[in-house]
């Protein structure tokens, strides 16, 4: 924030923020490595232009010694903070579609395997293997639904939350205890949505699952 004060006699000029280039959003969970093995080759150091983009991660929600841990990976969907800080909002763009995403040389938005890092295969772009399972439209619809429930649950300006906060103060927190039992909260509806989605034909046929953002402390959707 520019806090400089100016007057008619001041020689200092406050720069116009409109002239500054806007920061572009990218998936801050991903990172790149240059020491890896290309498909069919030995591990070696590569130039930055050929850095491998790490877009999927170990399944930290499964026991380390389980088959599920060995056979599944996590794609982390980041939060977006630029428009709202009052409640969690997650990116609705499929990884690789963000404004500042690393793209394939041919401009395609499909996952293209290029090399191995820690026994896992990755590409040179921000496109993750998730693009092989969900279309951008399907992904957007899912994350928008998650965002809707989070807004309903945490937006302090909704009638439900205003009434709840008022009664909670007047009843010394008894209202909140009663409401949990009497009224289905948006956050509970979110948990039900995640469960229903994981049982749906779309997810079962493609052998994918959505992990509730509650389990990551609302820092990401997986």
Tab-separated table of C-alpha atoms in Angstrom:
chain	number	residue	atom	x	y	z
A	1	UNK	CA	0.000	0.000	0.000
A	2	UNK	CA	1.375	3.428	-0.934
A	3	UNK	CA	1.123	5.641	2.136
A	4	UNK	CA	2.884	8.747	0.763
A	5	UNK	CA	1.115	12.060	1.483
A	6	UNK	CA	1.232	14.802	-1.141
A	7	UNK	CA	0.301	18.469	-1.222
A	8	UNK	CA	0.189	21.127	-3.883
A	9	UNK	CA	3.779	22.046	-2.993
A	10	UNK	CA	5.121	18.499	-2.838
A	11	UNK	CA	7.797	17.442	-5.290
A	12	UNK	CA	7.010	13.777	-4.780
A	13	UNK	CA	4.781	12.040	-7.287
A	14	UNK	CA	2.723	9.063	-6.185
A	15	UNK	CA	2.882	6.444	-8.959
A	16	UNK	CA	-0.400	5.607	-10.616
A	17	UNK	CA	-1.329	2.025	-9.706
A	18	UNK	CA	-3.167	1.713	-13.004
A	19	UNK	CA	0.200	1.788	-14.795
A	20	UNK	CA	1.481	-1.207	-12.854
A	21	UNK	CA	1.042	-4.633	-14.469
A	22	UNK	CA	-1.439	-6.813	-12.616
A	23	UNK	CA	-0.199	-10.016	-11.028
A	24	UNK	CA	-1.416	-13.142	-12.812
A	25	UNK	CA	-2.825	-16.084	-10.879
A	26	UNK	CA	-1.164	-19.504	-10.916
A	27	UNK	CA	-1.424	-22.696	-8.881
A	28	UNK	CA	0.981	-21.941	-6.045
A	29	UNK	CA	1.054	-25.605	-4.991
A	30	UNK	CA	3.071	-26.616	-8.047
A	31	UNK	CA	6.850	-26.316	-8.356
A	32	UNK	CA	9.542	-27.296	-10.846
A	33	UNK	CA	12.646	-29.504	-10.718
A	34	UNK	CA	15.554	-29.832	-13.129
A	35	UNK	CA	17.153	-33.023	-11.784
A	36	UNK	CA	15.002	-35.842	-13.158
A	37	UNK	CA	14.941	-38.725	-15.622
A	38	UNK	CA	13.362	-38.251	-19.027
A	39	UNK	CA	11.217	-41.166	-20.171
A	40	UNK	CA	13.569	-43.935	-21.291
A	41	UNK	CA	16.716	-42.162	-20.012
A	42	UNK	CA	18.861	-41.934	-16.884
A	43	UNK	CA	18.444	-39.197	-14.283
A	44	UNK	CA	20.362	-36.015	-15.158
A	45	UNK	CA	20.376	-32.254	-14.702
A	46	UNK	CA	18.329	-30.220	-17.218
A	47	UNK	CA	18.117	-26.600	-18.290
A	48	UNK	CA	15.452	-24.392	-16.686
A	49	UNK	CA	13.559	-24.382	-19.985
A	50	UNK	CA	13.069	-28.141	-19.580
A	51	UNK	CA	12.194	-28.110	-15.879
A	52	UNK	CA	9.668	-30.754	-14.871
A	53	UNK	CA	6.477	-29.268	-13.392
A	54	UNK	CA	5.329	-31.064	-10.229
A	55	UNK	CA	1.533	-30.995	-10.349
A	56	UNK	CA	0.457	-33.955	-8.203
A	57	UNK	CA	1.494	-35.058	-4.743
A	58	UNK	CA	1.472	-37.993	-2.288
A	59	UNK	CA	-1.927	-38.867	-0.838
A	60	UNK	CA	-1.404	-37.595	2.703
A	61	UNK	CA	-4.960	-38.659	3.571
A	62	UNK	CA	-4.091	-42.359	3.314
A	63	UNK	CA	-1.862	-44.434	5.651
A	64	UNK	CA	1.740	-44.570	4.410
A	65	UNK	CA	1.788	-48.364	4.348
A	66	UNK	CA	-1.561	-48.723	2.555
A	67	UNK	CA	-2.219	-49.752	-1.041
A	68	UNK	CA	-4.298	-46.604	-1.491
A	69	UNK	CA	-1.282	-44.446	-0.655
A	70	UNK	CA	0.807	-46.243	-3.286
A	71	UNK	CA	-1.865	-46.195	-5.995
A	72	UNK	CA	-3.344	-42.694	-5.635
A	73	UNK	CA	-2.100	-39.138	-5.987
A	74	UNK	CA	-3.389	-35.726	-4.907
A	75	UNK	CA	-3.990	-32.725	-7.179
A	76	UNK	CA	-4.267	-29.628	-4.982
A	77	UNK	CA	-6.634	-26.846	-6.030
A	78	UNK	CA	-5.567	-23.524	-4.500
A	79	UNK	CA	-7.547	-20.812	-2.792
A	80	UNK	CA	-7.990	-17.403	-4.393
A	81	UNK	CA	-7.473	-14.454	-2.085
A	82	UNK	CA	-7.607	-11.473	-4.420
A	83	UNK	CA	-11.389	-10.904	-4.323
A	84	UNK	CA	-12.426	-12.129	-0.885
A	85	UNK	CA	-10.855	-12.881	2.500
A	86	UNK	CA	-13.986	-13.421	4.606
A	87	UNK	CA	-14.495	-17.050	3.572
A	88	UNK	CA	-12.591	-19.669	1.537
A	89	UNK	CA	-12.886	-19.377	-2.242
A	90	UNK	CA	-11.188	-21.965	-4.448
A	91	UNK	CA	-9.969	-21.608	-8.009
A	92	UNK	CA	-12.535	-22.805	-10.558
A	93	UNK	CA	-9.951	-23.239	-13.323
A	94	UNK	CA	-8.720	-26.734	-14.105
A	95	UNK	CA	-4.960	-26.900	-13.350
A	96	UNK	CA	-3.088	-25.686	-16.403
A	97	UNK	CA	-5.819	-23.198	-17.379
A	98	UNK	CA	-4.765	-20.431	-14.953
A	99	UNK	CA	-3.618	-17.104	-16.479
A	100	UNK	CA	0.026	-17.667	-15.428
A	101	UNK	CA	0.114	-21.441	-15.944
A	102	UNK	CA	3.050	-23.053	-17.717
A	103	UNK	CA	1.799	-24.308	-21.071
A	104	UNK	CA	2.833	-27.060	-23.459
A	105	UNK	CA	4.972	-26.025	-26.414
A	106	UNK	CA	2.145	-26.847	-28.805
A	107	UNK	CA	-0.363	-24.924	-26.677
A	108	UNK	CA	-2.412	-28.023	-25.862
A	109	UNK	CA	-4.190	-28.291	-22.518
A	110	UNK	CA	-3.695	-32.019	-22.013
A	111	UNK	CA	-1.268	-33.758	-19.693
A	112	UNK	CA	1.830	-34.788	-21.674
A	113	UNK	CA	4.208	-37.093	-19.725
A	114	UNK	CA	7.872	-36.138	-20.072
A	115	UNK	CA	9.922	-37.463	-17.165
A	116	UNK	CA	10.145	-39.195	-13.792
A	117	UNK	CA	10.795	-37.554	-10.436
A	118	UNK	CA	10.732	-39.628	-7.242
A	119	UNK	CA	9.220	-42.525	-9.224
A	120	UNK	CA	6.280	-40.418	-10.415
A	121	UNK	CA	5.671	-39.154	-13.939
A	122	UNK	CA	5.189	-35.459	-14.754
A	123	UNK	CA	5.093	-33.102	-17.704
A	124	UNK	CA	6.685	-29.768	-18.565
A	125	UNK	CA	3.469	-27.774	-18.131
A	126	UNK	CA	1.045	-26.890	-15.333
A	127	UNK	CA	-1.497	-29.317	-16.781
A	128	UNK	CA	-1.981	-32.178	-14.331
A	129	UNK	CA	-3.263	-35.732	-14.958
A	130	UNK	CA	-6.639	-34.484	-13.672
A	131	UNK	CA	-7.279	-33.122	-17.176
A	132	UNK	CA	-7.618	-36.741	-18.334
A	133	UNK	CA	-10.505	-37.326	-15.914
A	134	UNK	CA	-12.522	-34.084	-15.817
A	135	UNK	CA	-13.354	-31.487	-18.437
A	136	UNK	CA	-12.898	-27.787	-17.574
A	137	UNK	CA	-16.694	-27.442	-17.418
A	138	UNK	CA	-17.150	-30.408	-15.064
A	139	UNK	CA	-14.350	-29.163	-12.842
A	140	UNK	CA	-15.747	-25.623	-12.719
A	141	UNK	CA	-19.221	-26.860	-11.792
A	142	UNK	CA	-17.829	-28.926	-8.897
A	143	UNK	CA	-15.667	-26.155	-7.432
A	144	UNK	CA	-18.398	-23.528	-7.849
A	145	UNK	CA	-20.723	-25.773	-5.816
A	146	UNK	CA	-18.074	-26.117	-3.096
A	147	UNK	CA	-17.589	-22.328	-3.099
A	148	UNK	CA	-21.348	-21.778	-2.838
A	149	UNK	CA	-21.659	-23.863	0.334
A	150	UNK	CA	-18.606	-22.173	1.859
A	151	UNK	CA	-20.057	-18.738	1.148
A	152	UNK	CA	-23.388	-19.694	2.704
A	153	UNK	CA	-21.592	-21.044	5.751
A	154	UNK	CA	-19.056	-18.280	6.355
A	155	UNK	CA	-20.361	-15.066	4.773
A	156	UNK	CA	-21.114	-12.849	7.820
A	157	UNK	CA	-23.669	-10.811	5.849
A	158	UNK	CA	-26.166	-13.582	5.050
A	159	UNK	CA	-29.473	-13.459	6.939
A	160	UNK	CA	-28.838	-16.896	8.375
A	161	UNK	CA	-25.467	-15.982	9.844
A	162	UNK	CA	-26.649	-12.582	11.108
A	163	UNK	CA	-29.598	-14.142	12.947
A	164	UNK	CA	-27.420	-16.958	14.221
A	165	UNK	CA	-24.777	-14.577	15.582
A	166	UNK	CA	-27.428	-12.398	17.251
A	167	UNK	CA	-29.195	-15.292	18.963
A	168	UNK	CA	-25.863	-16.811	19.922
A	169	UNK	CA	-24.949	-13.663	21.865
A	170	UNK	CA	-28.384	-13.391	23.500
A	171	UNK	CA	-28.396	-17.044	24.592
A	172	UNK	CA	-24.747	-17.221	25.677
A	173	UNK	CA	-23.843	-19.690	22.893
A	174	UNK	CA	-26.797	-22.015	23.562
A	175	UNK	CA	-28.356	-21.110	20.212
A	176	UNK	CA	-25.395	-22.494	18.296
A	177	UNK	CA	-25.622	-25.794	20.180
A	178	UNK	CA	-29.348	-26.078	19.406
A	179	UNK	CA	-29.051	-25.026	15.771
A	180	UNK	CA	-26.533	-27.789	15.052
A	181	UNK	CA	-29.212	-30.325	16.006
A	182	UNK	CA	-32.233	-28.574	14.483
A	183	UNK	CA	-30.986	-26.950	11.275
A	184	UNK	CA	-28.823	-28.438	8.534
A	185	UNK	CA	-25.888	-26.059	8.108
A	186	UNK	CA	-24.326	-25.242	4.712
A	187	UNK	CA	-21.079	-26.839	5.887
A	188	UNK	CA	-22.900	-30.084	6.635
A	189	UNK	CA	-24.509	-29.852	3.192
A	190	UNK	CA	-21.008	-29.483	1.751
A	191	UNK	CA	-19.909	-32.706	3.442
A	192	UNK	CA	-23.005	-34.449	2.059
A	193	UNK	CA	-22.256	-33.058	-1.410
A	194	UNK	CA	-18.698	-34.432	-1.294
A	195	UNK	CA	-20.001	-37.836	-0.219
A	196	UNK	CA	-22.677	-37.873	-2.936
A	197	UNK	CA	-20.193	-36.797	-5.601
A	198	UNK	CA	-17.754	-39.539	-4.652
A	199	UNK	CA	-20.558	-42.094	-5.042
A	200	UNK	CA	-21.688	-40.691	-8.395
A	201	UNK	CA	-21.238	-42.561	-11.679
A	202	UNK	CA	-18.908	-39.821	-12.955
A	203	UNK	CA	-16.428	-40.317	-10.137
A	204	UNK	CA	-16.800	-44.076	-9.711
A	205	UNK	CA	-16.310	-44.795	-13.423
A	206	UNK	CA	-13.133	-42.696	-13.473
A	207	UNK	CA	-11.913	-43.896	-10.076
A	208	UNK	CA	-11.422	-40.396	-8.666
A	209	UNK	CA	-12.458	-38.814	-5.377
A	210	UNK	CA	-12.947	-35.343	-3.960
A	211	UNK	CA	-11.519	-34.731	-0.497
A	212	UNK	CA	-13.441	-32.260	1.634
A	213	UNK	CA	-11.651	-28.911	2.099
A	214	UNK	CA	-12.359	-29.304	5.819
A	215	UNK	CA	-9.668	-31.997	5.963
A	216	UNK	CA	-7.045	-29.587	4.615
A	217	UNK	CA	-8.050	-26.759	6.943
A	218	UNK	CA	-9.784	-25.076	3.958
A	219	UNK	CA	-6.382	-24.388	2.374
A	220	UNK	CA	-7.008	-26.497	-0.723
A	221	UNK	CA	-9.448	-28.818	-2.449
A	222	UNK	CA	-8.041	-32.193	-3.520
